């Protein structure tokens, strides 16, 4: 029996990850895709991946695109990609939809639409979908953003379903949040309810080719005017678009740029990014905690404690203490 050679994993992991990051930064789309998969699948290499990415992050502008289903998010995202490519930007796109399975209809439609850009090496497009575990997307989406950021994307667009329904609240992930509305969708009334008025940095009235766009704009302007803002605060602009005809997206890009300049000059960019990092840490820690509670011999400690509390044999504070003491 000859000398035992180190298994490739033992000596090679750092190089595997290092090579992937180097290739991703050189613009190799397969390396980018592989890194996102490692993140999504919670690969054993995950820790190394995030550590290797960290020094290269912070350069990308993160733009969230949200609004009710059918308002035109995917169409607008694709049109925005076209607009940003004209300006020579490297663009990442994450389509996040916790409600659809990976091969679901909505995402399939999005992919077809995105095929305009499928052959462009300066555009990375990825659909993210919850793999079903608690907090999965809250935890993996920011890491996928990190991959695209480190890969040298100038801008990362995140399309997600409407406010309040999503496990991933895009406003928490983005530097700039675009809120899309469209006439004829009852958005005028819904907007205030859904908390949309708090999260938008730029409001886009899409489907401006339809009746009611100007009425909707007036309604929205009135509602936004009610919000109290300081003198130096950002005042969200309202832009009209016809995304299906690539109309008005240049104005959207202008407003994204203007908002980014304000974020930098006001110090708000650092505030938002620190808050984002905090949310990331919390999501990772909570996911780890839940995994520990849920993983003991099929039946979780948490289940046992819950049965005791329900039966009056223990109280919830004592049970929580037990849970934390055993970590
Ligand atoms: N008339 C009109 N239709 C649009 C416009 N933008 C998108 N659509 C259509 O609206 C439908 C929903 O668009 P989609 O981008 O999938 O919406 P999402 O669910 O928000 O991603 C599609 O049939 C689009 O072709 C627009 O500006 N005007
Ligand atoms: Mg869509």
GROMACS .gro file of C-alpha atoms and ligand atoms in nm:
model
  356
    1UNK     CA    1   0.000   0.000   0.000
    2UNK     CA    2   0.153   0.326  -0.112
    3UNK     CA    3   0.152   0.654   0.074
    4UNK     CA    4  -0.194   0.800   0.117
    5UNK     CA    5  -0.250   1.094  -0.105
    6UNK     CA    6  -0.456   1.375   0.034
    7UNK     CA    7  -0.806   1.358  -0.104
    8UNK     CA    8  -0.868   1.640  -0.350
    9UNK     CA    9  -1.124   1.794  -0.115
   10UNK     CA   10  -0.870   1.820   0.166
   11UNK     CA   11  -0.631   2.041  -0.019
   12UNK     CA   12  -0.844   2.164  -0.304
   13UNK     CA   13  -1.149   2.337  -0.164
   14UNK     CA   14  -0.994   2.676  -0.125
   15UNK     CA   15  -0.863   2.659  -0.479
   16UNK     CA   16  -1.195   2.542  -0.618
   17UNK     CA   17  -1.370   2.837  -0.459
   18UNK     CA   18  -1.086   3.079  -0.533
   19UNK     CA   19  -1.083   2.974  -0.899
   20UNK     CA   20  -1.458   3.012  -0.926
   21UNK     CA   21  -1.446   3.361  -0.779
   22UNK     CA   22  -1.158   3.459  -1.010
   23UNK     CA   23  -1.343   3.327  -1.314
   24UNK     CA   24  -1.667   3.494  -1.206
   25UNK     CA   25  -1.487   3.825  -1.174
   26UNK     CA   26  -1.345   3.777  -1.522
   27UNK     CA   27  -1.701   3.750  -1.647
   28UNK     CA   28  -1.742   3.373  -1.688
   29UNK     CA   29  -2.119   3.316  -1.665
   30UNK     CA   30  -2.079   2.949  -1.575
   31UNK     CA   31  -1.867   3.037  -1.273
   32UNK     CA   32  -2.132   3.288  -1.162
   33UNK     CA   33  -2.405   3.027  -1.202
   34UNK     CA   34  -2.202   2.770  -1.010
   35UNK     CA   35  -2.140   3.010  -0.722
   36UNK     CA   36  -2.510   3.093  -0.696
   37UNK     CA   37  -2.591   2.722  -0.694
   38UNK     CA   38  -2.341   2.662  -0.413
   39UNK     CA   39  -2.514   2.935  -0.217
   40UNK     CA   40  -2.867   2.817  -0.293
   41UNK     CA   41  -2.794   2.455  -0.217
   42UNK     CA   42  -2.622   2.537   0.111
   43UNK     CA   43  -2.312   2.362  -0.012
   44UNK     CA   44  -2.047   2.267   0.245
   45UNK     CA   45  -1.833   2.521   0.057
   46UNK     CA   46  -2.079   2.799   0.138
   47UNK     CA   47  -1.868   2.951   0.414
   48UNK     CA   48  -1.563   2.961   0.192
   49UNK     CA   49  -1.765   3.108  -0.091
   50UNK     CA   50  -1.902   3.394   0.116
   51UNK     CA   51  -1.559   3.462   0.266
   52UNK     CA   52  -1.399   3.471  -0.078
   53UNK     CA   53  -1.668   3.702  -0.214
   54UNK     CA   54  -1.666   3.953   0.072
   55UNK     CA   55  -1.364   4.162  -0.034
   56UNK     CA   56  -1.514   4.208  -0.380
   57UNK     CA   57  -1.860   4.325  -0.279
   58UNK     CA   58  -2.009   4.670  -0.240
   59UNK     CA   59  -1.960   4.792  -0.595
   60UNK     CA   60  -2.299   4.701  -0.734
   61UNK     CA   61  -2.609   4.911  -0.701
   62UNK     CA   62  -2.896   4.695  -0.584
   63UNK     CA   63  -3.235   4.784  -0.730
   64UNK     CA   64  -3.556   4.614  -0.619
   65UNK     CA   65  -3.859   4.597  -0.845
   66UNK     CA   66  -4.187   4.522  -0.678
   67UNK     CA   67  -4.559   4.549  -0.744
   68UNK     CA   68  -4.869   4.337  -0.782
   69UNK     CA   69  -4.869   4.034  -1.013
   70UNK     CA   70  -4.934   4.138  -1.371
   71UNK     CA   71  -4.831   4.500  -1.326
   72UNK     CA   72  -4.538   4.450  -1.562
   73UNK     CA   73  -4.239   4.376  -1.338
   74UNK     CA   74  -4.082   4.117  -1.567
   75UNK     CA   75  -4.145   4.322  -1.880
   76UNK     CA   76  -3.998   4.630  -1.711
   77UNK     CA   77  -3.699   4.436  -1.580
   78UNK     CA   78  -3.618   4.309  -1.927
   79UNK     CA   79  -3.660   4.656  -2.077
   80UNK     CA   80  -3.442   4.803  -1.803
   81UNK     CA   81  -3.172   4.549  -1.879
   82UNK     CA   82  -3.179   4.668  -2.240
   83UNK     CA   83  -3.150   5.030  -2.129
   84UNK     CA   84  -2.861   4.957  -1.892
   85UNK     CA   85  -2.680   4.753  -2.156
   86UNK     CA   86  -2.694   5.053  -2.389
   87UNK     CA   87  -2.498   5.237  -2.122
   88UNK     CA   88  -2.243   4.952  -2.114
   89UNK     CA   89  -2.334   4.830  -1.765
   90UNK     CA   90  -2.287   4.474  -1.648
   91UNK     CA   91  -2.626   4.366  -1.516
   92UNK     CA   92  -2.742   4.094  -1.279
   93UNK     CA   93  -3.105   3.992  -1.249
   94UNK     CA   94  -3.259   3.786  -0.971
   95UNK     CA   95  -3.622   3.685  -1.010
   96UNK     CA   96  -3.750   3.598  -0.666
   97UNK     CA   97  -4.090   3.440  -0.629
   98UNK     CA   98  -4.145   3.229  -0.319
   99UNK     CA   99  -4.492   3.131  -0.433
  100UNK     CA  100  -4.379   2.953  -0.748
  101UNK     CA  101  -4.193   2.628  -0.760
  102UNK     CA  102  -3.872   2.645  -0.960
  103UNK     CA  103  -4.032   2.523  -1.280
  104UNK     CA  104  -4.357   2.712  -1.223
  105UNK     CA  105  -4.548   2.899  -1.490
  106UNK     CA  106  -4.474   3.250  -1.379
  107UNK     CA  107  -4.101   3.201  -1.379
  108UNK     CA  108  -4.110   3.017  -1.707
  109UNK     CA  109  -4.283   3.318  -1.861
  110UNK     CA  110  -4.019   3.543  -1.714
  111UNK     CA  111  -3.745   3.330  -1.860
  112UNK     CA  112  -3.893   3.343  -2.205
  113UNK     CA  113  -3.912   3.719  -2.187
  114UNK     CA  114  -3.555   3.738  -2.066
  115UNK     CA  115  -3.435   3.545  -2.366
  116UNK     CA  116  -3.376   3.877  -2.539
  117UNK     CA  117  -3.069   3.894  -2.318
  118UNK     CA  118  -2.984   3.526  -2.294
  119UNK     CA  119  -2.679   3.547  -2.519
  120UNK     CA  120  -2.536   3.861  -2.368
  121UNK     CA  121  -2.233   3.773  -2.156
  122UNK     CA  122  -2.265   4.095  -1.960
  123UNK     CA  123  -2.608   3.996  -1.826
  124UNK     CA  124  -2.663   3.730  -1.560
  125UNK     CA  125  -3.019   3.616  -1.506
  126UNK     CA  126  -3.124   3.382  -1.233
  127UNK     CA  127  -3.455   3.267  -1.091
  128UNK     CA  128  -3.453   3.207  -0.720
  129UNK     CA  129  -3.724   2.998  -0.561
  130UNK     CA  130  -3.777   2.879  -0.210
  131UNK     CA  131  -3.659   2.526  -0.159
  132UNK     CA  132  -3.926   2.497   0.104
  133UNK     CA  133  -3.723   2.538   0.417
  134UNK     CA  134  -3.809   2.810   0.660
  135UNK     CA  135  -3.630   3.134   0.591
  136UNK     CA  136  -3.470   2.982   0.282
  137UNK     CA  137  -3.509   3.278   0.055
  138UNK     CA  138  -3.455   3.539   0.322
  139UNK     CA  139  -3.124   3.377   0.373
  140UNK     CA  140  -3.012   3.279   0.024
  141UNK     CA  141  -3.122   3.584  -0.178
  142UNK     CA  142  -2.875   3.824  -0.016
  143UNK     CA  143  -2.599   3.571  -0.076
  144UNK     CA  144  -2.692   3.544  -0.444
  145UNK     CA  145  -2.679   3.924  -0.459
  146UNK     CA  146  -2.328   3.904  -0.314
  147UNK     CA  147  -2.223   3.665  -0.591
  148UNK     CA  148  -2.350   3.901  -0.862
  149UNK     CA  149  -2.195   4.200  -0.685
  150UNK     CA  150  -1.856   4.030  -0.657
  151UNK     CA  151  -1.882   3.918  -1.020
  152UNK     CA  152  -1.853   4.283  -1.116
  153UNK     CA  153  -2.215   4.366  -1.191
  154UNK     CA  154  -2.261   4.740  -1.196
  155UNK     CA  155  -2.623   4.691  -1.107
  156UNK     CA  156  -2.834   4.403  -0.975
  157UNK     CA  157  -3.209   4.404  -1.039
  158UNK     CA  158  -3.428   4.199  -0.808
  159UNK     CA  159  -3.780   4.129  -0.925
  160UNK     CA  160  -4.014   4.010  -0.654
  161UNK     CA  161  -4.388   3.972  -0.596
  162UNK     CA  162  -4.591   4.234  -0.419
  163UNK     CA  163  -4.528   4.387  -0.082
  164UNK     CA  164  -4.643   4.202   0.224
  165UNK     CA  165  -4.681   3.870   0.048
  166UNK     CA  166  -4.319   3.803   0.005
  167UNK     CA  167  -4.086   3.623   0.234
  168UNK     CA  168  -3.823   3.843   0.083
  169UNK     CA  169  -3.910   4.203   0.140
  170UNK     CA  170  -3.728   4.361  -0.146
  171UNK     CA  171  -3.713   4.700   0.021
  172UNK     CA  172  -3.483   4.551   0.281
  173UNK     CA  173  -3.251   4.409   0.016
  174UNK     CA  174  -3.223   4.702  -0.218
  175UNK     CA  175  -3.047   5.037  -0.226
  176UNK     CA  176  -3.327   5.167  -0.445
  177UNK     CA  177  -3.679   5.025  -0.458
  178UNK     CA  178  -3.898   5.073  -0.762
  179UNK     CA  179  -4.269   5.030  -0.697
  180UNK     CA  180  -4.473   4.954  -1.007
  181UNK     CA  181  -4.838   5.042  -1.039
  182UNK     CA  182  -5.066   5.023  -1.339
  183UNK     CA  183  -5.404   5.170  -1.422
  184UNK     CA  184  -5.702   4.942  -1.405
  185UNK     CA  185  -5.562   4.718  -1.132
  186UNK     CA  186  -5.720   4.885  -0.832
  187UNK     CA  187  -5.374   4.994  -0.723
  188UNK     CA  188  -5.490   5.342  -0.637
  189UNK     CA  189  -5.681   5.212  -0.340
  190UNK     CA  190  -5.449   4.925  -0.261
  191UNK     CA  191  -5.136   5.133  -0.248
  192UNK     CA  192  -5.191   5.287   0.092
  193UNK     CA  193  -5.310   4.961   0.241
  194UNK     CA  194  -5.021   4.752   0.128
  195UNK     CA  195  -4.761   4.984   0.276
  196UNK     CA  196  -4.637   5.065  -0.071
  197UNK     CA  197  -4.619   5.433   0.010
  198UNK     CA  198  -4.344   5.377   0.262
  199UNK     CA  199  -4.111   5.164   0.055
  200UNK     CA  200  -4.091   5.327  -0.287
  201UNK     CA  201  -3.789   5.534  -0.382
  202UNK     CA  202  -3.914   5.563  -0.738
  203UNK     CA  203  -4.275   5.503  -0.843
  204UNK     CA  204  -4.339   5.374  -1.191
  205UNK     CA  205  -4.681   5.392  -1.349
  206UNK     CA  206  -4.655   5.122  -1.610
  207UNK     CA  207  -4.909   5.051  -1.884
  208UNK     CA  208  -4.933   5.424  -1.942
  209UNK     CA  209  -5.080   5.333  -2.280
  210UNK     CA  210  -5.399   5.250  -2.093
  211UNK     CA  211  -5.673   5.480  -1.971
  212UNK     CA  212  -5.638   5.601  -1.617
  213UNK     CA  213  -5.260   5.648  -1.600
  214UNK     CA  214  -5.286   6.021  -1.534
  215UNK     CA  215  -5.560   5.974  -1.275
  216UNK     CA  216  -5.348   5.716  -1.099
  217UNK     CA  217  -5.050   5.950  -1.109
  218UNK     CA  218  -5.254   6.229  -0.952
  219UNK     CA  219  -5.386   5.999  -0.679
  220UNK     CA  220  -5.041   5.873  -0.603
  221UNK     CA  221  -4.892   6.222  -0.597
  222UNK     CA  222  -5.158   6.332  -0.351
  223UNK     CA  223  -5.094   6.035  -0.125
  224UNK     CA  224  -4.715   6.077  -0.137
  225UNK     CA  225  -4.755   6.446  -0.052
  226UNK     CA  226  -4.925   6.347   0.275
  227UNK     CA  227  -4.612   6.176   0.400
  228UNK     CA  228  -4.402   6.390   0.629
  229UNK     CA  229  -4.059   6.451   0.489
  230UNK     CA  230  -3.774   6.667   0.605
  231UNK     CA  231  -3.612   6.925   0.383
  232UNK     CA  232  -3.321   6.702   0.291
  233UNK     CA  233  -3.526   6.386   0.256
  234UNK     CA  234  -3.569   6.210  -0.074
  235UNK     CA  235  -3.894   6.287  -0.252
  236UNK     CA  236  -3.994   5.986  -0.458
  237UNK     CA  237  -4.057   6.078  -0.820
  238UNK     CA  238  -4.330   5.924  -1.035
  239UNK     CA  239  -4.235   5.803  -1.382
  240UNK     CA  240  -4.471   5.680  -1.653
  241UNK     CA  241  -4.370   5.386  -1.872
  242UNK     CA  242  -4.498   5.151  -2.137
  243UNK     CA  243  -4.261   4.867  -2.066
  244UNK     CA  244  -4.397   4.647  -2.343
  245UNK     CA  245  -4.283   4.915  -2.591
  246UNK     CA  246  -3.959   5.001  -2.408
  247UNK     CA  247  -4.104   5.342  -2.348
  248UNK     CA  248  -3.997   5.558  -2.054
  249UNK     CA  249  -3.729   5.325  -1.920
  250UNK     CA  250  -3.462   5.588  -1.988
  251UNK     CA  251  -3.643   5.810  -1.736
  252UNK     CA  252  -3.646   5.524  -1.487
  253UNK     CA  253  -3.268   5.486  -1.523
  254UNK     CA  254  -3.226   5.862  -1.474
  255UNK     CA  255  -3.424   5.846  -1.150
  256UNK     CA  256  -3.232   5.540  -1.027
  257UNK     CA  257  -2.909   5.735  -1.087
  258UNK     CA  258  -3.046   6.044  -0.916
  259UNK     CA  259  -3.157   5.838  -0.616
  260UNK     CA  260  -2.818   5.671  -0.593
  261UNK     CA  261  -2.644   6.007  -0.593
  262UNK     CA  262  -2.873   6.115  -0.308
  263UNK     CA  263  -2.804   5.791  -0.117
  264UNK     CA  264  -2.432   5.864  -0.134
  265UNK     CA  265  -2.445   6.233  -0.052
  266UNK     CA  266  -2.689   6.190   0.237
  267UNK     CA  267  -2.509   5.898   0.401
  268UNK     CA  268  -2.822   5.687   0.363
  269UNK     CA  269  -2.640   5.431   0.147
  270UNK     CA  270  -2.420   5.327   0.439
  271UNK     CA  271  -2.723   5.320   0.669
  272UNK     CA  272  -2.917   5.094   0.435
  273UNK     CA  273  -2.626   4.861   0.371
  274UNK     CA  274  -2.550   4.824   0.740
  275UNK     CA  275  -2.916   4.748   0.807
  276UNK     CA  276  -2.904   4.492   0.527
  277UNK     CA  277  -2.596   4.324   0.673
  278UNK     CA  278  -2.771   4.311   1.009
  279UNK     CA  279  -3.073   4.140   0.853
  280UNK     CA  280  -2.844   3.894   0.678
  281UNK     CA  281  -2.665   3.801   0.998
  282UNK     CA  282  -2.994   3.760   1.176
  283UNK     CA  283  -3.140   3.542   0.900
  284UNK     CA  284  -2.834   3.317   0.897
  285UNK     CA  285  -2.831   3.285   1.276
  286UNK     CA  286  -3.206   3.213   1.293
  287UNK     CA  287  -3.180   2.955   1.017
  288UNK     CA  288  -2.899   2.784   1.207
  289UNK     CA  289  -3.098   2.789   1.531
  290UNK     CA  290  -3.405   2.643   1.368
  291UNK     CA  291  -3.197   2.373   1.205
  292UNK     CA  292  -3.064   2.271   1.547
  293UNK     CA  293  -3.405   2.261   1.709
  294UNK     CA  294  -3.555   2.069   1.423
  295UNK     CA  295  -3.291   1.810   1.370
  296UNK     CA  296  -3.273   1.580   1.669
  297UNK     CA  297  -3.378   1.225   1.586
  298UNK     CA  298  -3.669   1.324   1.367
  299UNK     CA  299  -3.862   1.481   1.651
  300UNK     CA  300  -3.753   1.825   1.750
  301UNK     CA  301  -3.685   1.952   2.095
  302UNK     CA  302  -3.914   2.239   2.005
  303UNK     CA  303  -4.202   1.998   1.932
  304UNK     CA  304  -4.154   1.826   2.266
  305UNK     CA  305  -4.148   2.155   2.453
  306UNK     CA  306  -4.455   2.276   2.263
  307UNK     CA  307  -4.648   1.964   2.371
  308UNK     CA  308  -4.548   2.028   2.732
  309UNK     CA  309  -4.655   2.393   2.718
  310UNK     CA  310  -4.986   2.303   2.551
  311UNK     CA  311  -5.052   2.045   2.823
  312UNK     CA  312  -4.982   2.299   3.095
  313UNK     CA  313  -4.676   2.107   3.213
  314UNK     CA  314  -4.446   2.396   3.136
  315UNK     CA  315  -4.472   2.761   3.044
  316UNK     CA  316  -4.342   2.921   2.725
  317UNK     CA  317  -4.066   3.121   2.899
  318UNK     CA  318  -3.930   2.817   3.076
  319UNK     CA  319  -3.948   2.622   2.750
  320UNK     CA  320  -3.763   2.895   2.561
  321UNK     CA  321  -3.494   2.899   2.830
  322UNK     CA  322  -3.455   2.523   2.800
  323UNK     CA  323  -3.422   2.553   2.426
  324UNK     CA  324  -3.156   2.823   2.445
  325UNK     CA  325  -2.969   2.655   2.730
  326UNK     CA  326  -2.915   2.345   2.521
  327UNK     CA  327  -2.748   2.525   2.231
  328LIG     N1  328  -5.058   4.742  -2.237
  328LIG     C1  329  -4.947   4.714  -2.173
  328LIG     N2  330  -4.921   4.587  -2.133
  328LIG     C2  331  -4.806   4.564  -2.066
  328LIG     C3  332  -4.713   4.665  -2.036
  328LIG     N3  333  -4.611   4.612  -1.968
  328LIG     C4  334  -4.638   4.481  -1.955
  328LIG     N4  335  -4.756   4.451  -2.014
  328LIG     C5  336  -4.821   4.320  -2.019
  328LIG     O1  337  -4.872   4.287  -1.892
  328LIG     C6  338  -4.867   4.147  -1.868
  328LIG     C7  339  -4.796   4.116  -1.737
  328LIG     O2  340  -4.662   4.157  -1.748
  328LIG     P1  341  -4.546   4.093  -1.657
  328LIG     O3  342  -4.421   4.167  -1.693
  328LIG     O4  343  -4.542   3.945  -1.669
  328LIG     O5  344  -4.595   4.132  -1.511
  328LIG     P2  345  -4.539   4.083  -1.368
  328LIG     O6  346  -4.630   3.976  -1.320
  328LIG     O7  347  -4.549   4.204  -1.282
  328LIG     O8  348  -4.398   4.037  -1.387
  328LIG     C8  349  -4.797   4.087  -1.989
  328LIG     O9  350  -4.894   4.038  -2.076
  328LIG     C9  351  -4.725   4.207  -2.050
  328LIG    O10  352  -4.706   4.194  -2.188
  328LIG    C10  353  -4.742   4.798  -2.081
  328LIG    O11  354  -4.669   4.894  -2.058
  328LIG     N5  355  -4.861   4.816  -2.149
  329LIG    MG1  356  -4.297   3.858  -1.330
   0.00000   0.00000   0.00000
